[in-house]
Coordinates of C-alpha atoms and ligand atoms in Angstrom, one line a residue:
M1 CA 23.7 -2.2 29.5
G2 CA 19.9 -1.3 29.6
D3 CA 20.8 2.4 28.7
L4 CA 23.0 1.3 25.9
L5 CA 20.3 -0.9 24.4
N6 CA 17.7 1.9 24.8
N7 CA 20.1 4.3 23.0
F8 CA 20.7 1.9 20.2
L9 CA 17.0 1.3 19.7
S10 CA 16.1 5.0 19.8
N11 CA 18.9 5.8 17.2
Y12 CA 17.7 2.9 15.1
V13 CA 14.0 4.2 15.2
E14 CA 15.3 7.7 14.4
R15 CA 17.2 6.3 11.4
L16 CA 14.1 4.5 10.2
I17 CA 12.1 7.8 10.4
Y18 CA 14.7 9.6 8.3
W19 CA 14.9 6.7 5.9
A20 CA 11.1 6.6 5.5
A21 CA 11.0 10.4 4.8
G22 CA 13.8 10.3 2.2
H23 CA 12.9 7.0 0.6
S24 CA 9.1 7.0 0.5
N25 CA 8.0 10.6 1.5
I26 CA 6.3 8.9 4.5
L27 CA 6.4 10.9 7.8
P28 CA 5.7 8.7 10.8
I29 CA 4.5 11.1 13.6
T30 CA 3.1 8.8 16.2
S31 CA 2.1 5.2 16.9
Q32 CA -0.5 6.2 19.4
C33 CA -4.1 5.5 18.5
N34 CA -7.5 6.4 20.1
V35 CA -9.3 3.2 19.0
R36 CA -8.6 -0.5 19.1
C37 CA -9.7 -2.2 15.8
V38 CA -10.2 -5.9 15.9
F39 CA -8.2 -6.2 12.7
C40 CA -5.3 -4.0 13.7
S41 CA -2.1 -5.7 12.6
N42 CA -0.1 -3.9 15.4
M43 CA -1.4 -6.4 17.9
Q44 CA -0.9 -9.7 16.0
N45 CA 2.9 -9.9 15.6
P46 CA 4.5 -13.2 16.6
P47 CA 7.1 -12.8 19.4
G48 CA 10.6 -11.7 18.3
V49 CA 9.4 -9.3 15.6
E50 CA 11.1 -5.9 15.6
A51 CA 8.2 -3.5 15.7
F52 CA 8.4 -0.2 17.4
N53 CA 5.8 2.2 18.9
L54 CA 6.7 5.8 18.2
K55 CA 5.9 8.4 20.8
P56 CA 4.5 11.6 19.3
L57 CA 7.4 13.1 17.2
K58 CA 8.9 16.2 18.7
T59 CA 8.3 19.3 16.6
E60 CA 12.0 20.3 17.0
Q61 CA 13.0 17.1 15.1
L62 CA 10.6 17.9 12.2
S63 CA 12.5 20.8 10.7
D64 CA 15.4 18.5 10.0
I65 CA 13.3 15.6 8.7
V66 CA 11.2 17.7 6.3
T67 CA 14.3 18.7 4.4
L68 CA 14.4 15.0 3.2
L69 CA 10.9 15.1 1.7
D70 CA 10.5 15.2 -2.0
P71 CA 8.9 18.5 -3.0
Q72 CA 7.4 16.8 -6.1
K73 CA 5.4 14.1 -4.2
P74 CA 2.7 14.0 -1.6
V75 CA 3.8 13.9 2.0
I76 CA 2.2 10.8 3.5
I77 CA 1.1 10.7 7.2
G78 CA -0.6 7.9 9.1
E79 CA 0.8 4.9 7.1
S80 CA 3.0 2.3 8.6
V81 CA 6.7 2.3 7.8
T82 CA 8.6 -1.0 7.7
R83 CA 8.8 -1.6 11.5
I84 CA 7.3 1.5 13.0
N85 CA 3.6 0.8 13.9
E86 CA 1.2 3.3 12.4
G87 CA -1.1 5.3 14.7
E88 CA -3.8 7.9 14.5
P89 CA -2.2 11.2 13.4
F90 CA -4.8 13.4 15.0
T91 CA -3.9 12.1 18.5
H92 CA -0.6 13.9 18.1
P93 CA -0.9 16.7 20.8
K94 CA 0.7 19.2 18.4
I95 CA -0.8 18.0 15.1
K96 CA -1.6 21.6 13.9
E97 CA 2.0 22.7 14.6
V98 CA 3.3 19.5 12.8
L99 CA 1.2 20.2 9.7
S100 CA 2.1 23.9 9.8
I101 CA 5.8 23.1 9.8
I102 CA 5.4 20.8 6.8
R103 CA 3.3 23.4 4.9
K104 CA 5.8 26.1 5.6
A105 CA 8.7 24.0 4.3
L106 CA 6.8 22.6 1.4
P107 CA 4.2 25.2 0.3
H108 CA 2.9 23.2 -2.7
N109 CA 3.0 19.5 -1.7
T110 CA -0.2 17.7 -1.1
I111 CA -0.3 16.5 2.5
Q112 CA -1.9 13.1 2.5
I113 CA -3.3 11.9 5.8
T114 CA -4.8 8.5 6.7
T115 CA -7.1 8.8 9.6
N116 CA -9.8 6.9 11.4
G117 CA -11.8 10.2 11.4
S118 CA -13.1 10.2 15.0
L119 CA -11.1 13.3 15.9
L120 CA -12.0 15.2 12.7
D121 CA -14.4 17.9 13.9
A122 CA -15.4 21.2 12.2
E123 CA -12.5 23.1 13.8
Q124 CA -9.9 20.5 12.6
L125 CA -11.4 20.4 9.1
A126 CA -11.3 24.3 8.9
F127 CA -7.7 24.1 9.8
L128 CA -7.0 21.5 7.1
Q129 CA -8.8 23.6 4.6
S130 CA -6.5 26.5 5.5
I131 CA -3.3 24.5 4.7
A132 CA -4.6 23.0 1.4
P133 CA -3.8 21.0 -0.6
V134 CA -4.7 18.2 1.8
T135 CA -6.0 14.8 0.9
I136 CA -7.7 12.6 3.5
Y137 CA -7.9 8.8 3.5
L138 CA -10.8 8.1 5.8
S139 CA -10.9 4.6 7.3
L140 CA -14.6 4.4 8.1
N141 CA -15.0 0.6 8.0
S142 CA -18.6 0.5 9.1
V143 CA -21.3 3.0 9.2
N144 CA -23.4 1.3 11.9
L145 CA -21.0 -1.0 13.8
R146 CA -17.8 1.0 14.1
H147 CA -18.0 0.9 17.9
Q148 CA -17.9 -3.0 17.9
L149 CA -15.4 -3.2 15.1
M150 CA -13.0 -0.5 16.2
G151 CA -13.8 0.1 19.9
D152 CA -14.5 3.7 18.9
A153 CA -16.5 5.7 21.4
R154 CA -16.7 8.6 19.0
S155 CA -18.0 6.6 16.0
E156 CA -20.7 9.2 15.2
K157 CA -18.0 11.8 14.8
A158 CA -16.2 9.8 12.1
V159 CA -19.5 9.1 10.3
A160 CA -20.3 12.8 10.4
A161 CA -16.8 13.7 9.2
A162 CA -17.4 11.8 5.9
A163 CA -20.3 14.2 5.2
L164 CA -18.3 17.3 6.2
L165 CA -15.1 16.7 4.3
G166 CA -16.5 17.8 0.9
K167 CA -18.1 20.9 2.5
Y168 CA -14.6 22.0 3.6
G169 CA -13.4 21.6 0.0
L170 CA -11.0 18.7 1.0
T171 CA -10.2 15.9 -1.5
W172 CA -10.9 12.6 0.2
H173 CA -11.1 8.9 -0.3
G174 CA -12.9 6.3 1.8
S175 CA -11.7 2.9 2.9
V176 CA -13.3 -0.2 4.5
V177 CA -11.7 -3.2 6.0
A178 CA -14.2 -5.8 5.0
M179 CA -15.5 -7.8 8.0
P180 CA -18.9 -9.0 6.7
H181 CA -18.7 -12.1 9.0
L182 CA -18.9 -9.6 11.9
T183 CA -20.9 -6.7 10.5
G184 CA -23.1 -8.5 8.0
W185 CA -23.3 -7.8 4.3
A186 CA -26.1 -5.2 4.8
D187 CA -23.8 -3.0 6.8
F188 CA -21.0 -3.5 4.3
K189 CA -23.2 -2.4 1.4
E190 CA -24.6 0.5 3.5
T191 CA -21.1 1.7 4.3
I192 CA -20.0 1.8 0.7
T193 CA -23.2 3.6 -0.4
Y194 CA -22.8 6.1 2.4
L195 CA -19.2 6.9 1.4
D196 CA -20.4 7.2 -2.2
N197 CA -23.2 9.6 -1.3
C198 CA -20.8 11.7 0.8
G199 CA -18.6 12.2 -2.2
A200 CA -15.5 10.0 -1.7
Q201 CA -13.3 10.1 -4.8
T202 CA -12.5 6.4 -4.5
I203 CA -13.3 3.7 -2.0
R204 CA -10.7 1.1 -1.2
I205 CA -11.9 -2.2 0.2
F206 CA -9.4 -4.3 2.1
I207 CA -9.5 -8.0 2.8
P208 CA -8.1 -8.2 6.3
G209 CA -5.0 -10.3 6.9
Y210 CA -4.4 -12.2 10.1
T211 CA -1.4 -14.0 11.5
R212 CA -1.2 -17.5 13.1
L213 CA -1.6 -15.7 16.5
V214 CA -4.9 -14.3 15.7
Q215 CA -7.4 -14.2 18.5
G216 CA -11.1 -13.6 18.7
N217 CA -13.3 -13.7 15.6
L218 CA -11.1 -12.1 13.0
C219 CA -10.9 -15.3 10.9
Y220 CA -13.3 -15.5 8.1
R221 CA -14.5 -18.3 5.9
E222 CA -12.3 -19.3 3.0
N223 CA -14.9 -18.2 0.4
M224 CA -15.3 -14.7 1.9
P225 CA -12.8 -13.0 -0.4
Q226 CA -14.6 -14.5 -3.4
Q227 CA -18.0 -13.4 -2.1
L228 CA -16.6 -10.0 -1.4
R229 CA -15.3 -9.5 -4.9
Q230 CA -18.7 -10.6 -6.3
T231 CA -20.6 -8.2 -4.0
V232 CA -18.2 -5.3 -4.9
S233 CA -18.5 -5.9 -8.6
E234 CA -22.3 -5.7 -8.2
L235 CA -22.0 -2.5 -6.1
A236 CA -19.7 -1.0 -8.7
Q237 CA -22.7 -0.9 -11.1
Q238 CA -24.8 1.0 -8.6
V239 CA -22.4 3.7 -7.2
R240 CA -20.5 6.5 -8.9
T241 CA -17.4 6.1 -6.9
P242 CA -14.7 3.8 -8.2
L243 CA -14.3 0.7 -5.9
T244 CA -11.2 -1.4 -5.6
V245 CA -10.5 -4.6 -3.6
E246 CA -7.1 -5.1 -2.1
P247 CA -5.3 -7.3 -2.6
P248 CA -6.6 -7.6 -6.1
L249 CA -7.1 -11.0 -7.8
L250 CA -5.2 -10.6 -11.1
T251 CA -5.2 -13.2 -13.8
N252 CA -3.7 -11.1 -16.5
L253 CA -1.7 -7.8 -17.0
Q254 CA -4.4 -6.3 -19.3
P255 CA -4.5 -2.6 -18.5
E256 CA -8.2 -2.6 -17.6
V257 CA -9.7 0.5 -16.0
A258 CA -11.2 -0.3 -12.6
G259 CA -13.0 3.0 -12.4
V260 CA -12.8 6.7 -13.1
I261 CA -13.1 9.5 -10.6
L262 CA -16.1 11.7 -11.2
N263 CA -15.5 14.9 -13.1
S264 CA -11.7 14.1 -13.5
P265 CA -9.8 14.6 -16.8
A266 CA -10.3 10.9 -17.6
Y267 CA -14.0 11.1 -16.8
M268 CA -14.3 14.2 -19.1
A269 CA -12.6 12.2 -21.9
G270 CA -15.3 9.6 -21.6
I271 CA -13.2 6.7 -20.3
K272 CA -15.2 4.2 -18.3
R273 CA -14.8 1.2 -16.0
G274 CA -13.9 -1.9 -18.1
H275 CA -12.1 0.0 -20.9
I276 CA -8.7 -1.4 -21.8
I277 CA -5.8 1.0 -22.4
Q278 CA -3.9 -0.4 -25.4
T279 CA -1.4 2.4 -26.0
V280 CA -0.4 5.8 -24.4
N281 CA 1.1 8.3 -26.9
G282 CA 1.6 5.3 -29.3
K283 CA 3.6 3.2 -26.7
E284 CA 2.2 -0.2 -25.9
A285 CA 1.0 -0.5 -22.3
F286 CA 2.8 -3.5 -20.7
S287 CA 0.6 -3.7 -17.6
R288 CA -2.0 -1.7 -15.6
A289 CA 0.7 0.1 -13.5
H290 CA 2.7 0.9 -16.7
A291 CA -0.3 2.4 -18.4
F292 CA -1.3 4.3 -15.2
Y293 CA 2.2 5.9 -14.8
M294 CA 2.6 6.7 -18.5
V295 CA -0.8 8.6 -18.4
K296 CA 0.2 10.4 -15.1
K297 CA 3.5 11.5 -16.5
A298 CA 2.3 12.9 -19.8
A299 CA 0.6 16.2 -20.7
N300 CA -2.6 15.7 -22.7
P301 CA -1.8 12.0 -23.4
I302 CA -3.5 10.3 -26.4
L303 CA -4.8 6.8 -25.4
L304 CA -5.9 4.0 -27.7
I305 CA -8.8 2.6 -25.8
Q306 CA -10.6 -0.7 -26.4
N307 CA -14.2 -1.0 -25.3
T308 CA -16.5 -3.9 -25.9
T309 CA -17.1 -3.1 -29.5
K310 CA -14.2 -1.0 -30.9
A311 CA -10.8 0.7 -30.4
S312 CA -10.7 4.4 -30.5
K313 CA -8.3 7.3 -29.7
V314 CA -9.0 9.5 -26.7
V315 CA -7.2 12.6 -25.4
I316 CA -7.1 13.2 -21.7
N317 CA -6.7 17.0 -21.2
K318 CA -4.4 17.4 -18.2
A319 CA -1.0 18.7 -17.2
A320 CA 2.1 16.5 -17.0
G321 CA 2.2 14.9 -13.5
E322 CA -1.4 15.8 -12.8
S323 CA -3.7 13.0 -11.7
S324 CA -5.9 11.7 -14.6
G325 CA -8.6 10.3 -12.4
L326 CA -8.1 6.8 -13.7
V327 CA -8.3 4.1 -11.1
M328 CA -6.5 0.9 -11.8
E329 CA -5.6 -2.1 -9.7
Y330 CA -1.9 -2.4 -9.0
D331 CA -0.2 -5.2 -10.9
I332 CA 3.5 -4.6 -11.8
D333 CA 5.6 -1.7 -13.0
L334 CA 7.6 -2.4 -16.1
S335 CA 10.7 -0.8 -14.5
L336 CA 10.8 -3.6 -12.0
I337 CA 11.1 -6.2 -14.8
E338 CA 13.7 -4.1 -16.5
D339 CA 15.7 -3.9 -13.3
I340 CA 15.6 -7.6 -12.8
V341 CA 16.8 -8.3 -16.3
Q342 CA 19.5 -5.7 -16.0
I343 CA 20.8 -7.3 -12.7
A344 CA 20.8 -10.8 -14.2
S345 CA 22.7 -9.5 -17.3
R346 CA 25.2 -7.5 -15.2
R347 CA 25.9 -10.7 -13.2
S348 CA 26.1 -12.7 -16.5
A349 CA 23.5 -15.1 -14.8
K350 CA 22.1 -17.8 -17.0
N351 CA 19.8 -19.3 -14.4
T352 CA 18.3 -16.8 -11.9
V353 CA 15.7 -17.5 -9.2
L354 CA 13.6 -14.7 -7.9
L355 CA 12.0 -15.1 -4.4
A356 CA 8.6 -13.4 -4.2
S357 CA 5.6 -13.4 -1.8
E358 CA 2.8 -15.9 -2.6
M359 CA 0.7 -12.8 -3.5
A360 CA 3.1 -11.4 -6.0
A361 CA 4.6 -14.5 -7.6
N362 CA 1.8 -15.1 -10.1
V363 CA 1.9 -11.5 -11.4
L364 CA 5.7 -11.5 -11.5
T365 CA 5.7 -14.8 -13.5
M366 CA 3.1 -13.3 -16.0
A367 CA 5.3 -10.2 -16.4
L368 CA 8.5 -12.2 -17.0
N369 CA 6.7 -14.4 -19.5
K370 CA 5.5 -11.3 -21.4
Y371 CA 8.9 -9.7 -21.4
D372 CA 11.4 -10.9 -23.9
I373 CA 14.1 -12.6 -21.8
D374 CA 16.9 -14.7 -23.3
H375 CA 17.9 -16.7 -20.2
S376 CA 16.2 -18.7 -17.4
L377 CA 14.4 -16.7 -14.7
T378 CA 12.3 -18.6 -12.3
V379 CA 10.0 -17.1 -9.6
I380 CA 9.7 -19.0 -6.3
P381 CA 6.7 -18.2 -4.2
V382 CA 7.7 -18.0 -0.6
P383 CA 5.0 -18.9 2.0
N384 CA 4.9 -16.6 5.1
L385 CA 5.4 -19.6 7.5
F386 CA 6.6 -17.4 10.4
F387 CA 3.6 -15.0 10.4
G388 CA 1.3 -17.7 9.2
G389 CA -2.5 -17.3 9.1
S390 CA -3.7 -15.5 5.9
I391 CA -0.4 -13.5 5.4
K392 CA 1.0 -13.7 1.9
T393 CA 3.0 -10.5 1.6
A394 CA 6.7 -9.9 0.9
G395 CA 6.9 -7.1 3.6
L396 CA 6.3 -9.8 6.3
L397 CA 8.7 -12.5 5.0
V398 CA 11.5 -13.3 7.3
L399 CA 14.9 -14.8 6.3
R400 CA 14.0 -18.3 7.6
D401 CA 10.9 -18.4 5.3
I402 CA 13.3 -17.5 2.4
I403 CA 15.9 -20.1 3.4
N404 CA 13.2 -22.7 3.7
A405 CA 11.9 -22.0 0.2
I406 CA 15.3 -22.1 -1.4
R407 CA 16.0 -25.5 0.3
N408 CA 12.8 -26.9 -1.0
Y409 CA 13.7 -25.6 -4.5
L410 CA 17.2 -27.0 -4.4
D411 CA 15.8 -30.4 -3.5
Q412 CA 14.4 -30.7 -7.0
H413 CA 16.3 -28.3 -9.2
P414 CA 19.9 -27.5 -10.2
C415 CA 21.6 -24.7 -8.2
P416 CA 20.9 -21.3 -9.8
D417 CA 23.8 -18.9 -10.4
L418 CA 21.9 -15.9 -8.9
V419 CA 19.3 -15.4 -6.3
I420 CA 17.2 -12.1 -6.1
L421 CA 15.5 -11.3 -2.8
P422 CA 12.6 -8.8 -2.3
Q423 CA 14.0 -5.6 -0.8
I424 CA 10.8 -4.9 1.1
A425 CA 11.5 -7.8 3.5
F426 CA 14.6 -6.0 4.8
D427 CA 15.3 -2.7 6.6
P428 CA 17.8 -0.1 5.2
N429 CA 20.6 -2.1 6.9
G430 CA 19.6 -5.3 5.2
R431 CA 18.0 -7.0 8.3
D432 CA 14.7 -8.8 8.3
L433 CA 11.9 -8.4 10.9
L434 CA 13.8 -10.8 13.3
G435 CA 17.2 -9.0 12.8
S436 CA 18.8 -11.6 10.4
H437 CA 20.8 -10.2 7.6
W438 CA 20.1 -11.3 4.0
S439 CA 23.8 -12.1 3.5
E440 CA 23.1 -15.3 5.4
V441 CA 21.6 -16.7 2.2
E442 CA 25.0 -16.3 0.5
S443 CA 26.8 -18.0 3.3
I444 CA 24.4 -20.9 3.6
F445 CA 24.0 -21.7 -0.1
S446 CA 27.2 -20.2 -1.6
I447 CA 25.1 -18.5 -4.3
P448 CA 25.5 -14.8 -5.2
V449 CA 22.5 -12.7 -3.9
E450 CA 21.0 -9.4 -5.0
V451 CA 18.3 -7.6 -3.2
L452 CA 15.8 -5.6 -5.3
Ligands
LIG501 S1 -7.1 3.0 13.5 FE1 -5.3 2.0 12.6 S2 -3.7 2.1 14.1 FE2 -5.6 2.5 15.2 S3 -6.3 0.5 16.0 FE3 -7.3 0.8 14.0 S4 -5.9 -0.2 12.5 FE4 -4.7 0.1 14.4

């Protein structure tokens, strides 16, 4: 029985790896890590959650998996995939062989690696340079207190790596999980300034999430995110690198530019932080994400830009598909709204409810209000009761949270004729993080369900 279960699990994890490669161009290569961050989500899961630690992927398996990767998109390494815990890619004992196999199969793809940086020495960087194009996402987190924050005995290596990346001609971005209640605001500001001075293209600042099982001193005061946004907005006036805070606090869908990468096509065109993109090649921009993708897709797009005083036309000289250098906070892609409307119309639904995370519900409601819809479509925010803590994301919703939210809704509203659930809460087989299938919603409430 034990062997049968082990076989089932290893086949399941294998299927998840193939699915991640084919679906998102993400290649999970290991869950092992050389540090122990106080904010690491891998250690906070409530009991019962299906989360798997992946041993270093065998290079023999890779040649099969790489055939599923999209040659038009970056290959992503070091990011978590649904229920496979992320790890530090450079702990893989055959990392050079892994990267060489990818490069041989996909000679032109950018290989995008997220790393904590403490294993990035000169030899590793020279190797990465030899298999360009490679983009590094360096999770530095703190320039002075990395050891306390991440348990990293090689902190100085990661700090030094930030200064070396540019010297090896590598494109790179910095990231900081903001823990000012542990590191102090001075260290936070110093870390951002250091990444800026070292030449990061962008700096992403994350507000850490914690579950109801959080231990130690991860919890922060309620007003920390607000204070953080204020501090980042002041810092953005002082540094050249575009800064973004995730999750963003969005009160509208106005396509406002959050920043522009130095010397990028958008920078050369004179676009600046705070400018609003009204149209791209004459087409109205529905949201930030819509504007961003229209610009990315087009060759030499013409933008109608609104600054504080006037609107003017600007051409961004770039190839189709090339990055423009615009940095915009993610709100919502127009195609998602179009898909929702199409599903409701295919099902002839007159009264649809859409279940969304607490984080996404507001943006989704704004987008549906902006779009011209001729029937009732209601967004229900679903609290992450199972994970609890500060979690407000759809990827960590479980079916019991969703069922609970529908029950509460039905207590006060008529029964809808269609329910749409967020796909990100389910694996490729339709199961949530506790193994329950979304079809239970149909059985319990006798309402047709779609997953999008
Ligand atoms: S580097 Fe990433 S995987 Fe490793 S402990 Fe930190 S958060 Fe977790």
